[in-house]
Coordinates of C-alpha atoms in Angstrom, one line a residue:
Chain A
M1 CA 89.1 155.4 -41.4
M2 CA 86.5 152.6 -42.4
N3 CA 84.0 151.8 -39.9
Q4 CA 83.2 147.9 -40.6
I5 CA 79.7 147.8 -39.2
L6 CA 77.8 143.9 -38.8
I7 CA 74.3 144.3 -36.8
A8 CA 72.9 140.9 -36.0
G9 CA 69.5 139.7 -34.6
F10 CA 66.4 137.6 -35.3
G11 CA 64.2 138.5 -38.9
G12 CA 62.0 140.8 -38.0
Q13 CA 64.2 143.0 -35.4
G14 CA 64.6 146.0 -38.2
V15 CA 68.2 144.7 -38.8
L16 CA 68.3 145.6 -42.8
F17 CA 66.6 148.6 -41.8
A18 CA 69.1 149.9 -39.0
G19 CA 71.4 149.3 -41.7
K20 CA 70.1 150.8 -44.2
F21 CA 69.7 154.0 -42.1
L22 CA 73.7 153.9 -41.6
A23 CA 74.0 153.6 -44.9
N24 CA 72.4 156.3 -46.3
K25 CA 73.6 158.7 -43.6
G26 CA 76.7 157.8 -44.6
L27 CA 76.0 158.3 -48.3
I28 CA 74.4 161.9 -47.2
E29 CA 78.0 162.6 -45.6
D30 CA 79.6 162.0 -49.1
K31 CA 81.2 159.0 -47.0
Q32 CA 82.3 155.7 -49.4
V33 CA 79.0 153.2 -48.2
S34 CA 78.2 149.6 -49.0
W35 CA 75.3 147.4 -47.3
L36 CA 74.6 144.1 -47.7
P37 CA 72.4 141.6 -46.3
S38 CA 72.4 138.2 -45.3
Y39 CA 69.4 136.6 -47.5
G40 CA 68.7 133.4 -47.5
P41 CA 65.1 131.1 -47.0
E42 CA 64.9 132.5 -43.3
M43 CA 62.0 134.5 -42.9
R44 CA 60.8 136.0 -39.1
G45 CA 62.1 134.5 -36.4
G46 CA 65.0 133.3 -38.2
T47 CA 68.5 134.8 -38.1
A48 CA 69.2 137.8 -40.3
N49 CA 72.2 140.1 -40.3
C50 CA 74.1 143.0 -42.6
S51 CA 77.1 144.4 -43.1
V52 CA 77.5 147.9 -43.5
I53 CA 80.9 149.8 -44.6
V54 CA 81.2 153.3 -44.0
G55 CA 84.4 155.1 -44.8
D56 CA 86.7 157.5 -46.7
E57 CA 88.0 154.9 -48.9
P58 CA 86.7 153.4 -51.6
V59 CA 84.8 150.4 -50.1
G60 CA 86.6 146.7 -51.5
S61 CA 84.7 143.4 -50.1
P62 CA 81.7 144.5 -49.2
I63 CA 81.3 141.7 -46.5
V64 CA 82.2 142.1 -43.0
N65 CA 84.2 139.8 -41.5
K66 CA 86.2 141.2 -38.9
P67 CA 83.6 144.1 -37.7
T68 CA 85.1 147.4 -35.9
T69 CA 81.5 147.6 -34.5
L70 CA 79.1 144.9 -33.5
V71 CA 75.8 145.6 -33.2
A72 CA 74.1 142.5 -31.0
M73 CA 70.5 141.8 -31.1
N74 CA 69.7 138.4 -30.0
L75 CA 72.8 135.9 -28.0
P76 CA 73.2 133.5 -30.9
S77 CA 74.4 137.2 -32.9
L78 CA 76.5 137.6 -30.3
K79 CA 78.0 134.3 -29.5
K80 CA 78.7 133.8 -33.2
Y81 CA 80.6 137.0 -34.0
E82 CA 82.0 138.3 -30.7
N83 CA 85.5 137.2 -31.0
D84 CA 85.2 138.1 -35.2
V85 CA 85.6 142.0 -34.1
V86 CA 89.0 143.5 -34.4
P87 CA 90.8 144.6 -31.0
G88 CA 89.9 148.2 -29.5
G89 CA 86.3 147.4 -31.9
L90 CA 83.5 148.2 -30.2
I91 CA 80.3 145.9 -29.6
L92 CA 76.7 147.1 -28.6
V93 CA 74.5 144.3 -27.0
D94 CA 71.0 144.6 -26.5
S95 CA 70.9 143.6 -22.9
S96 CA 67.4 142.8 -22.6
L97 CA 67.0 140.1 -24.5
I98 CA 70.6 139.3 -23.7
A99 CA 71.7 138.5 -20.1
E100 CA 75.7 136.7 -20.9
K101 CA 78.4 139.9 -20.6
V102 CA 81.2 139.5 -23.6
D103 CA 83.8 137.5 -22.6
R104 CA 87.3 139.8 -24.1
D105 CA 88.5 142.6 -22.3
D106 CA 90.6 143.8 -25.6
V107 CA 87.3 146.0 -26.8
R108 CA 84.7 148.2 -25.8
V109 CA 81.3 147.3 -24.7
C110 CA 78.2 149.1 -24.1
Y111 CA 74.9 147.4 -23.0
V112 CA 71.9 148.6 -23.4
P113 CA 68.5 147.5 -22.6
A114 CA 67.2 148.7 -26.0
T115 CA 64.3 146.7 -26.0
R116 CA 62.5 147.6 -22.5
L117 CA 63.2 151.5 -23.3
A118 CA 61.7 150.8 -26.9
N119 CA 59.2 149.2 -25.1
D120 CA 58.7 151.7 -21.7
A121 CA 58.9 155.1 -24.4
G122 CA 55.6 153.2 -26.8
F123 CA 57.1 152.1 -29.7
S124 CA 58.5 148.5 -28.6
T125 CA 59.6 148.0 -32.7
L126 CA 62.5 150.7 -32.3
A127 CA 65.5 148.6 -30.1
N128 CA 66.8 148.8 -33.6
M129 CA 67.2 152.2 -34.0
I130 CA 67.9 152.8 -30.1
L131 CA 70.8 150.6 -30.8
M132 CA 72.0 153.3 -33.4
G133 CA 71.4 156.1 -31.7
K134 CA 74.1 154.6 -29.2
L135 CA 76.8 153.3 -32.1
L136 CA 75.9 157.3 -33.4
K137 CA 77.8 158.2 -30.0
E138 CA 80.2 155.9 -29.4
S139 CA 81.3 156.0 -32.7
D140 CA 84.3 158.7 -33.2
D141 CA 83.5 159.5 -36.4
M142 CA 79.9 160.0 -36.2
S143 CA 77.5 161.9 -34.9
F144 CA 74.4 163.0 -34.8
D145 CA 74.2 165.5 -37.7
H146 CA 71.7 164.1 -40.8
T147 CA 69.9 161.6 -39.1
E148 CA 66.4 163.0 -40.4
D149 CA 67.5 163.6 -43.7
A150 CA 68.8 160.0 -43.9
L151 CA 65.6 158.3 -42.0
K152 CA 63.2 160.5 -44.7
K153 CA 65.4 157.9 -47.4
V154 CA 64.4 154.8 -45.7
I155 CA 61.5 154.7 -44.3
P156 CA 58.7 154.5 -47.2
A157 CA 56.5 157.3 -47.9
R158 CA 53.5 155.7 -46.7
K159 CA 55.0 155.5 -43.4
M160 CA 56.4 158.6 -43.3
N161 CA 54.2 159.3 -40.3
L162 CA 56.2 157.0 -38.5
L163 CA 59.4 159.7 -39.1
D164 CA 58.8 161.0 -35.4
V165 CA 59.0 157.9 -33.4
N166 CA 62.1 156.7 -35.2
L167 CA 63.7 159.6 -34.6
K168 CA 63.0 159.4 -30.6
A169 CA 64.1 156.5 -30.8
L170 CA 67.9 157.6 -32.4
E171 CA 67.6 160.2 -29.7
T172 CA 67.2 158.2 -26.4
G173 CA 70.2 155.7 -27.4
Y174 CA 72.3 158.7 -27.9
G175 CA 71.1 160.0 -24.9
Y176 CA 71.3 156.6 -22.7
A177 CA 74.1 156.5 -20.3
E178 CA 74.8 153.2 -18.8
Chain B
M1 CA 68.3 161.2 -61.6
S2 CA 71.9 161.5 -62.3
E3 CA 71.9 162.0 -58.0
K4 CA 73.5 159.2 -56.1
V5 CA 71.4 157.0 -54.5
L6 CA 71.4 154.1 -52.8
M7 CA 70.3 150.4 -54.6
K8 CA 70.2 147.0 -54.8
G9 CA 72.7 145.6 -57.2
N10 CA 69.1 143.7 -58.9
E11 CA 67.4 147.0 -58.8
A12 CA 70.0 148.6 -60.7
I13 CA 69.6 146.4 -63.3
A14 CA 66.5 147.0 -64.0
E15 CA 66.2 150.8 -63.6
A16 CA 68.8 150.6 -66.1
A17 CA 67.4 148.6 -68.4
I18 CA 64.4 150.7 -68.7
L19 CA 66.8 153.8 -69.4
A20 CA 68.2 151.8 -72.1
G21 CA 65.3 151.7 -73.8
C22 CA 63.9 147.9 -72.9
R23 CA 59.9 147.7 -72.7
H24 CA 59.7 144.2 -72.6
Y25 CA 60.8 142.3 -69.0
F26 CA 59.9 138.0 -69.5
G27 CA 60.6 136.2 -66.0
Y28 CA 59.7 133.7 -63.8
P29 CA 61.0 134.1 -59.9
I30 CA 64.1 132.2 -58.3
T31 CA 66.4 133.4 -55.5
P32 CA 68.7 135.6 -56.1
Q33 CA 68.0 138.0 -58.7
T34 CA 64.3 138.1 -58.0
E35 CA 64.4 141.8 -57.4
I36 CA 64.8 142.4 -61.4
A37 CA 61.2 141.1 -61.4
A38 CA 59.8 142.9 -59.0
Y39 CA 61.0 146.1 -59.7
M40 CA 59.9 145.3 -63.4
A41 CA 56.0 144.0 -61.9
K42 CA 56.1 147.7 -60.2
K43 CA 57.6 150.0 -63.0
M44 CA 56.5 148.6 -66.4
P45 CA 53.3 149.1 -66.6
K46 CA 53.3 153.0 -65.6
I47 CA 55.6 153.4 -68.9
G48 CA 53.3 151.3 -71.0
G49 CA 55.8 148.4 -71.2
C50 CA 55.3 145.2 -70.4
F51 CA 56.4 142.2 -67.4
L52 CA 55.1 138.9 -68.0
Q53 CA 55.8 136.5 -65.8
A54 CA 55.6 133.2 -67.4
E55 CA 54.9 129.8 -66.8
S56 CA 58.6 128.8 -66.7
E57 CA 62.3 129.8 -67.6
I58 CA 61.5 128.6 -70.7
A59 CA 58.3 130.2 -72.0
A60 CA 60.4 133.5 -71.2
I61 CA 63.1 132.7 -73.4
N62 CA 61.1 132.0 -75.8
M63 CA 59.1 135.0 -75.5
V64 CA 62.0 136.7 -75.4
Y65 CA 63.1 135.3 -78.7
G66 CA 59.3 136.8 -80.0
V67 CA 60.1 140.1 -79.0
A68 CA 63.5 140.3 -80.4
G69 CA 62.8 139.0 -83.6
A70 CA 60.5 141.9 -83.6
G71 CA 63.3 144.0 -83.2
K72 CA 62.5 145.5 -80.1
R73 CA 65.0 145.9 -76.8
V74 CA 64.0 142.7 -74.7
M75 CA 65.6 141.4 -71.7
T76 CA 65.1 137.9 -69.2
S77 CA 66.6 137.3 -65.6
S78 CA 67.2 134.5 -64.1
S79 CA 69.4 132.7 -61.9
S80 CA 72.1 129.3 -62.3
P81 CA 69.0 126.4 -62.5
G82 CA 67.1 128.9 -64.5
I83 CA 69.4 129.5 -66.6
S84 CA 70.4 125.9 -67.6
L85 CA 66.3 126.1 -68.2
K86 CA 66.7 129.0 -70.6
S87 CA 69.5 127.8 -72.2
E88 CA 67.4 125.7 -75.3
G89 CA 66.3 129.3 -76.0
L90 CA 69.8 131.5 -76.2
S91 CA 70.9 128.6 -78.5
Y92 CA 68.1 129.0 -80.8
L93 CA 68.4 133.0 -79.9
A94 CA 72.2 132.8 -81.4
G95 CA 70.8 130.5 -84.5
S96 CA 68.8 133.6 -85.9
D97 CA 71.2 136.5 -84.8
L98 CA 68.7 138.0 -82.4
P99 CA 69.7 140.5 -80.0
A100 CA 68.5 140.3 -76.2
F101 CA 70.1 141.0 -72.8
V102 CA 70.0 137.9 -70.4
V103 CA 71.1 138.1 -66.6
N104 CA 72.3 135.3 -64.7
V105 CA 72.8 136.2 -60.7
Q106 CA 74.4 132.7 -60.2
R107 CA 73.4 130.4 -57.0
G108 CA 75.8 128.1 -55.8
G109 CA 74.9 124.6 -58.1
P110 CA 75.1 122.0 -59.5
G111 CA 71.5 121.0 -59.8
L112 CA 69.2 123.0 -57.2
G113 CA 72.2 123.4 -55.4
G114 CA 71.5 126.9 -52.8
I115 CA 70.7 129.9 -52.9
Q116 CA 74.3 131.6 -51.4
P117 CA 76.4 133.3 -53.9
S118 CA 78.4 131.3 -56.8
Q119 CA 80.8 131.9 -60.0
S120 CA 79.9 128.4 -60.8
D121 CA 78.4 129.9 -64.1
Y122 CA 81.4 130.6 -65.5
F123 CA 82.2 127.6 -68.3
Q124 CA 78.2 127.7 -68.7
A125 CA 78.3 131.4 -69.6
T126 CA 81.9 131.6 -71.6
K127 CA 81.8 128.0 -73.6
G128 CA 78.1 128.4 -74.5
G129 CA 75.3 126.0 -71.7
G130 CA 73.1 125.2 -75.1
H131 CA 73.9 123.5 -77.9
G132 CA 76.1 124.6 -81.2
D133 CA 78.8 126.8 -82.6
Y134 CA 78.0 130.4 -80.7
K135 CA 79.1 132.5 -78.1
M136 CA 77.2 135.3 -75.2
I137 CA 78.9 138.2 -75.1
V138 CA 79.6 138.3 -71.0
L139 CA 79.7 141.1 -68.8
A140 CA 80.8 140.5 -65.0
P141 CA 80.2 143.8 -63.1
A142 CA 82.0 144.4 -59.7
S143 CA 80.0 147.0 -58.5
V144 CA 75.9 148.2 -58.4
Q145 CA 77.3 151.1 -60.7
E146 CA 78.6 148.6 -62.9
M147 CA 75.6 146.5 -62.8
A148 CA 73.5 149.5 -64.4
S149 CA 76.7 150.6 -66.4
L150 CA 76.9 147.0 -67.9
T151 CA 73.9 146.7 -68.3
V152 CA 73.1 149.6 -70.8
K153 CA 76.2 148.8 -72.6
G154 CA 74.9 144.7 -72.5
F155 CA 71.9 146.2 -75.0
D156 CA 73.7 148.6 -77.4
L157 CA 76.3 145.5 -78.0
A158 CA 73.6 142.7 -78.3
D159 CA 71.9 144.7 -80.9
K160 CA 75.4 146.1 -82.7
Y161 CA 76.4 142.5 -83.2
R162 CA 73.0 140.7 -82.9
M163 CA 74.1 138.3 -80.0
T164 CA 72.7 137.6 -76.5
A165 CA 74.7 139.7 -74.3
M166 CA 74.6 138.3 -71.0
I167 CA 75.0 140.0 -67.3
L168 CA 76.8 136.9 -65.3
A169 CA 76.9 138.4 -61.5
D170 CA 76.8 136.3 -58.4
G171 CA 74.3 136.8 -55.2
T172 CA 76.4 139.4 -53.3
M173 CA 75.4 141.5 -56.0
G174 CA 72.3 141.3 -56.4
Q175 CA 71.4 141.5 -53.0
M176 CA 74.2 144.6 -52.2
M177 CA 73.7 148.2 -52.2
E178 CA 76.1 150.8 -53.1
P179 CA 75.8 154.4 -54.0
V180 CA 74.9 154.6 -58.1
S181 CA 74.1 157.5 -60.4
L182 CA 71.8 157.1 -63.4
S183 CA 71.7 159.4 -65.9
A184 CA 69.7 159.5 -68.8
V185 CA 71.3 156.7 -71.6
D186 CA 71.8 158.1 -75.5
V187 CA 70.2 154.9 -76.9
K188 CA 71.9 154.4 -80.1
D189 CA 68.9 153.4 -82.6
Y190 CA 70.0 150.6 -85.0
D191 CA 69.0 149.9 -88.2
K192 CA 67.3 146.4 -87.9
P193 CA 66.0 145.4 -91.7
W194 CA 66.0 141.6 -90.5
A195 CA 63.1 142.3 -87.7
V196 CA 59.4 140.5 -88.2
T197 CA 57.6 143.8 -88.6
G198 CA 55.1 143.3 -90.8
T199 CA 55.8 143.9 -94.4
K200 CA 52.8 146.4 -95.7
M201 CA 53.5 144.8 -98.7
Q202 CA 56.2 146.9 -99.2
R203 CA 59.0 144.2 -99.1
K204 CA 59.8 140.5 -99.5
H205 CA 58.7 138.6 -95.7
N206 CA 61.6 138.6 -93.4
I207 CA 62.1 134.9 -91.9
V208 CA 63.5 134.5 -88.5
N209 CA 64.7 131.1 -87.8
S210 CA 67.4 128.5 -86.4
L211 CA 66.5 126.1 -88.9
S212 CA 68.6 125.3 -91.6
L213 CA 68.1 122.2 -93.4
V214 CA 71.2 122.7 -96.4
P215 CA 74.5 121.7 -94.9
E216 CA 76.5 124.4 -97.0
E217 CA 74.0 127.4 -96.5
L218 CA 74.4 126.2 -93.1
E219 CA 78.2 126.4 -92.6
Q220 CA 78.3 129.9 -94.5
L221 CA 75.6 131.6 -91.7
N222 CA 77.9 129.7 -89.1
F223 CA 81.1 131.3 -90.9
A224 CA 79.3 134.9 -91.0
R225 CA 78.4 134.3 -87.0
F226 CA 82.4 133.4 -86.8
E227 CA 83.2 136.6 -88.4
R228 CA 81.2 138.7 -86.2
Y229 CA 82.9 137.1 -83.3
K230 CA 86.2 137.9 -84.2
E231 CA 85.0 141.9 -84.4
V232 CA 83.8 141.5 -81.2
E233 CA 87.0 140.1 -79.5
A234 CA 89.0 142.8 -82.1
N235 CA 86.6 145.6 -80.0
E236 CA 85.0 145.0 -77.0
V237 CA 87.2 143.5 -74.1
M238 CA 87.3 145.2 -71.1
Y239 CA 89.0 145.2 -67.7
E240 CA 90.5 146.9 -65.4
E241 CA 94.2 146.7 -64.1
Y242 CA 95.0 147.2 -60.5
L243 CA 98.6 148.3 -59.3
M244 CA 99.7 146.1 -62.4
D245 CA 102.7 148.6 -63.0
D246 CA 105.5 147.1 -60.6
A247 CA 103.3 143.9 -59.8
E248 CA 105.6 140.3 -59.9
L249 CA 102.4 138.4 -58.8
C250 CA 99.3 139.1 -60.6
V251 CA 95.7 137.9 -59.3
V252 CA 93.3 137.0 -61.8
A253 CA 89.5 138.0 -60.2
F254 CA 86.1 139.1 -61.3
G255 CA 82.9 140.5 -59.4
I256 CA 83.1 140.1 -55.8
A257 CA 85.8 137.8 -56.1
A258 CA 87.6 140.7 -57.5
R259 CA 86.4 143.3 -54.6
V260 CA 87.6 140.6 -51.7
S261 CA 90.9 140.3 -53.9
K262 CA 91.5 143.9 -53.3
N263 CA 91.4 143.7 -50.1
A264 CA 94.1 141.3 -50.3
I265 CA 96.2 143.2 -52.6
N266 CA 96.4 146.3 -50.3
E267 CA 97.1 144.3 -47.2
A268 CA 100.1 142.8 -49.3
R269 CA 101.6 145.8 -50.5
K270 CA 101.4 146.8 -47.1
A271 CA 103.9 143.9 -46.5
G272 CA 105.8 144.6 -49.1
V273 CA 104.5 142.1 -51.7
K274 CA 104.0 143.8 -55.6
V275 CA 101.1 142.4 -56.5
G276 CA 98.3 143.3 -58.8
M277 CA 95.0 142.4 -60.3
I278 CA 93.7 142.2 -63.7
R279 CA 90.0 142.0 -63.8
P280 CA 88.2 140.8 -67.0
I281 CA 85.1 142.6 -67.2
T282 CA 84.2 140.6 -70.2
L283 CA 84.4 137.2 -69.8
W284 CA 83.9 136.7 -73.3
P285 CA 86.1 138.0 -75.2
F286 CA 88.7 137.1 -72.1
P287 CA 91.3 139.7 -71.8
K288 CA 94.2 137.7 -73.2
A289 CA 96.4 140.2 -74.9
P290 CA 96.8 142.1 -71.5
L291 CA 97.2 138.8 -69.6
L292 CA 99.2 137.9 -71.8
A293 CA 101.5 141.1 -71.8
A294 CA 101.7 140.5 -67.7
A295 CA 103.5 137.1 -68.1
D296 CA 106.6 138.3 -69.6
R297 CA 106.2 140.1 -66.4
V298 CA 104.9 138.4 -63.3
R299 CA 106.5 135.4 -61.5
Q300 CA 102.8 133.8 -61.4
F301 CA 99.1 134.2 -61.8
I302 CA 96.5 133.4 -59.2
S303 CA 92.6 132.5 -60.0
V304 CA 90.5 133.8 -57.4
E305 CA 87.1 132.3 -58.3
L306 CA 83.7 130.8 -56.3
N307 CA 83.9 127.9 -58.9
M308 CA 86.7 124.9 -58.6
G309 CA 88.5 127.1 -61.2
Q310 CA 87.0 127.4 -64.1
M311 CA 88.6 130.5 -65.3
V312 CA 92.3 129.2 -64.7
E313 CA 91.8 126.9 -68.1
D314 CA 91.4 130.6 -69.8
I315 CA 94.1 131.9 -68.6
E316 CA 96.3 129.2 -68.8
L317 CA 95.3 129.7 -72.6
A318 CA 95.8 133.0 -72.4
I319 CA 99.3 133.4 -71.5
R320 CA 99.9 130.5 -73.1
C321 CA 100.9 128.1 -69.7
K322 CA 104.3 130.8 -70.1
K323 CA 103.8 130.9 -65.9
P324 CA 102.4 129.0 -63.2
V325 CA 98.7 129.9 -62.8
T326 CA 97.5 128.8 -59.1
L327 CA 93.9 128.9 -57.8
C328 CA 92.6 130.2 -54.2
N329 CA 88.6 129.4 -54.2
R330 CA 85.7 128.6 -52.3
V331 CA 82.5 126.9 -53.9
G332 CA 79.1 126.1 -52.7
G333 CA 78.2 129.7 -51.9
M334 CA 81.3 130.3 -49.6
I335 CA 83.0 133.5 -50.5
P336 CA 86.9 133.6 -49.8
D337 CA 87.8 136.2 -47.1
P338 CA 90.7 138.6 -47.5
Q339 CA 93.0 136.1 -45.5
Q340 CA 92.7 133.3 -47.8
V341 CA 93.5 135.6 -50.5
L342 CA 96.5 137.2 -48.8
E343 CA 97.9 133.8 -48.0
A344 CA 97.6 132.5 -51.1
I345 CA 99.4 135.9 -52.4
L346 CA 102.2 135.3 -49.6
N347 CA 102.1 131.5 -50.7
A348 CA 103.0 132.4 -54.0
D349 CA 105.7 135.3 -53.1
K350 CA 107.1 132.4 -51.7
G351 CA 107.5 130.5 -54.7
G352 CA 104.8 127.9 -54.1
N353 CA 103.0 126.7 -56.1
A354 CA 99.9 124.5 -54.8

């Protein structure tokens, strides 16, 4: 089983951080992993995406061309990538920022108002981790195990005071039912 | 530090260089390799090393020349346009027979080009970007682990043969993170009696110089240098064979192109196509012998590259044009997807040569 995950949104939404979390979680769980960011001249507000591969076999190309899971954090990203998702794949949509619906019936779609949930809970910058929580819940071969250990690997030491809110955001997403 | 950690390829190069005993880094920032300089800036002062951001690429490579002349392990890193600027220095390093370690994390060109991944500096690296008869050892990593291990290897080979070893990577290799284990390195100490370290009034002056105005002497220097290059060709070729045992088609690819090709080969195998890959790990010396041996067994070679087919020439020379070589490529910062490579394989399987 190879999870080919594409996380896409605006720069500043924590797209790369969310991907690092997944990759580190996979590493802790002895899976084969890779993480590849889009890199470019864009800064905050520009487009950002990253390819994360987590699976049991050695990773070939680290570039996710045909995602098994797409996490769309803004409309341009959804439009750009929704047709690349493999049939039977999963699309997670931040429905607070994306009003449109996915125009396919051969994929599973979860609409999570991640940005609103994050604002309501008082951690407005953590919509990304709410979506990661939902991703863990909806992916067959993923679980909530080792989330805290993985977070400790990706949160810089000087910001470790943010561990608890990150964990809470993940729990919020994991427990969210549409 | 043998535990596996997730690291960017650029950071893995920097950490491996430090483990290999490099305490001098000179560079000038350029995307997509800047993480190397950033890592060195943070780390070097803490371990008694020297990180210096030079005023230009040309200055940086000449600082490398200075430290190399003093017999210390030293490196610089850049990306395509920056390597062009350093090429004069690379020629001088070769002319002075100095060991140095240089990293090129390639971006699309020519000119300033773009900042996305590319392999279009293949000729520049393997045929010499600077003037004069010289070679560099060119290493092409295809994983973050190899970014680290080939860095350690590169420093060793540079010292062993008194020449420049270059890592020829690309933007994806520099930017991607993969698990890497970095263990302590057993650094071999090479005797460097030629180094300019001060005579202490006990020996004659050593002179490090690439100027030689007597043609008879300069000729002998060139001959002697190429005798050393022959040893490198005989001893230091590295490559990986993937599913070549029964292969009737042979993909040749390095770096990110090899990673993409592996996916395509696995798909083609599922469809019953007998295809394998020879992945050069050293681009110079080029793995001529395994390619020539394969030429007797396979029907066709497919070169997958992020350039206009620069490696095709080396493959054709290696196999003495015994079999057709086709090209599957993207350029300008684009990367072929596995589907494109698969189609090239399937087309070759049907006997297509284009």
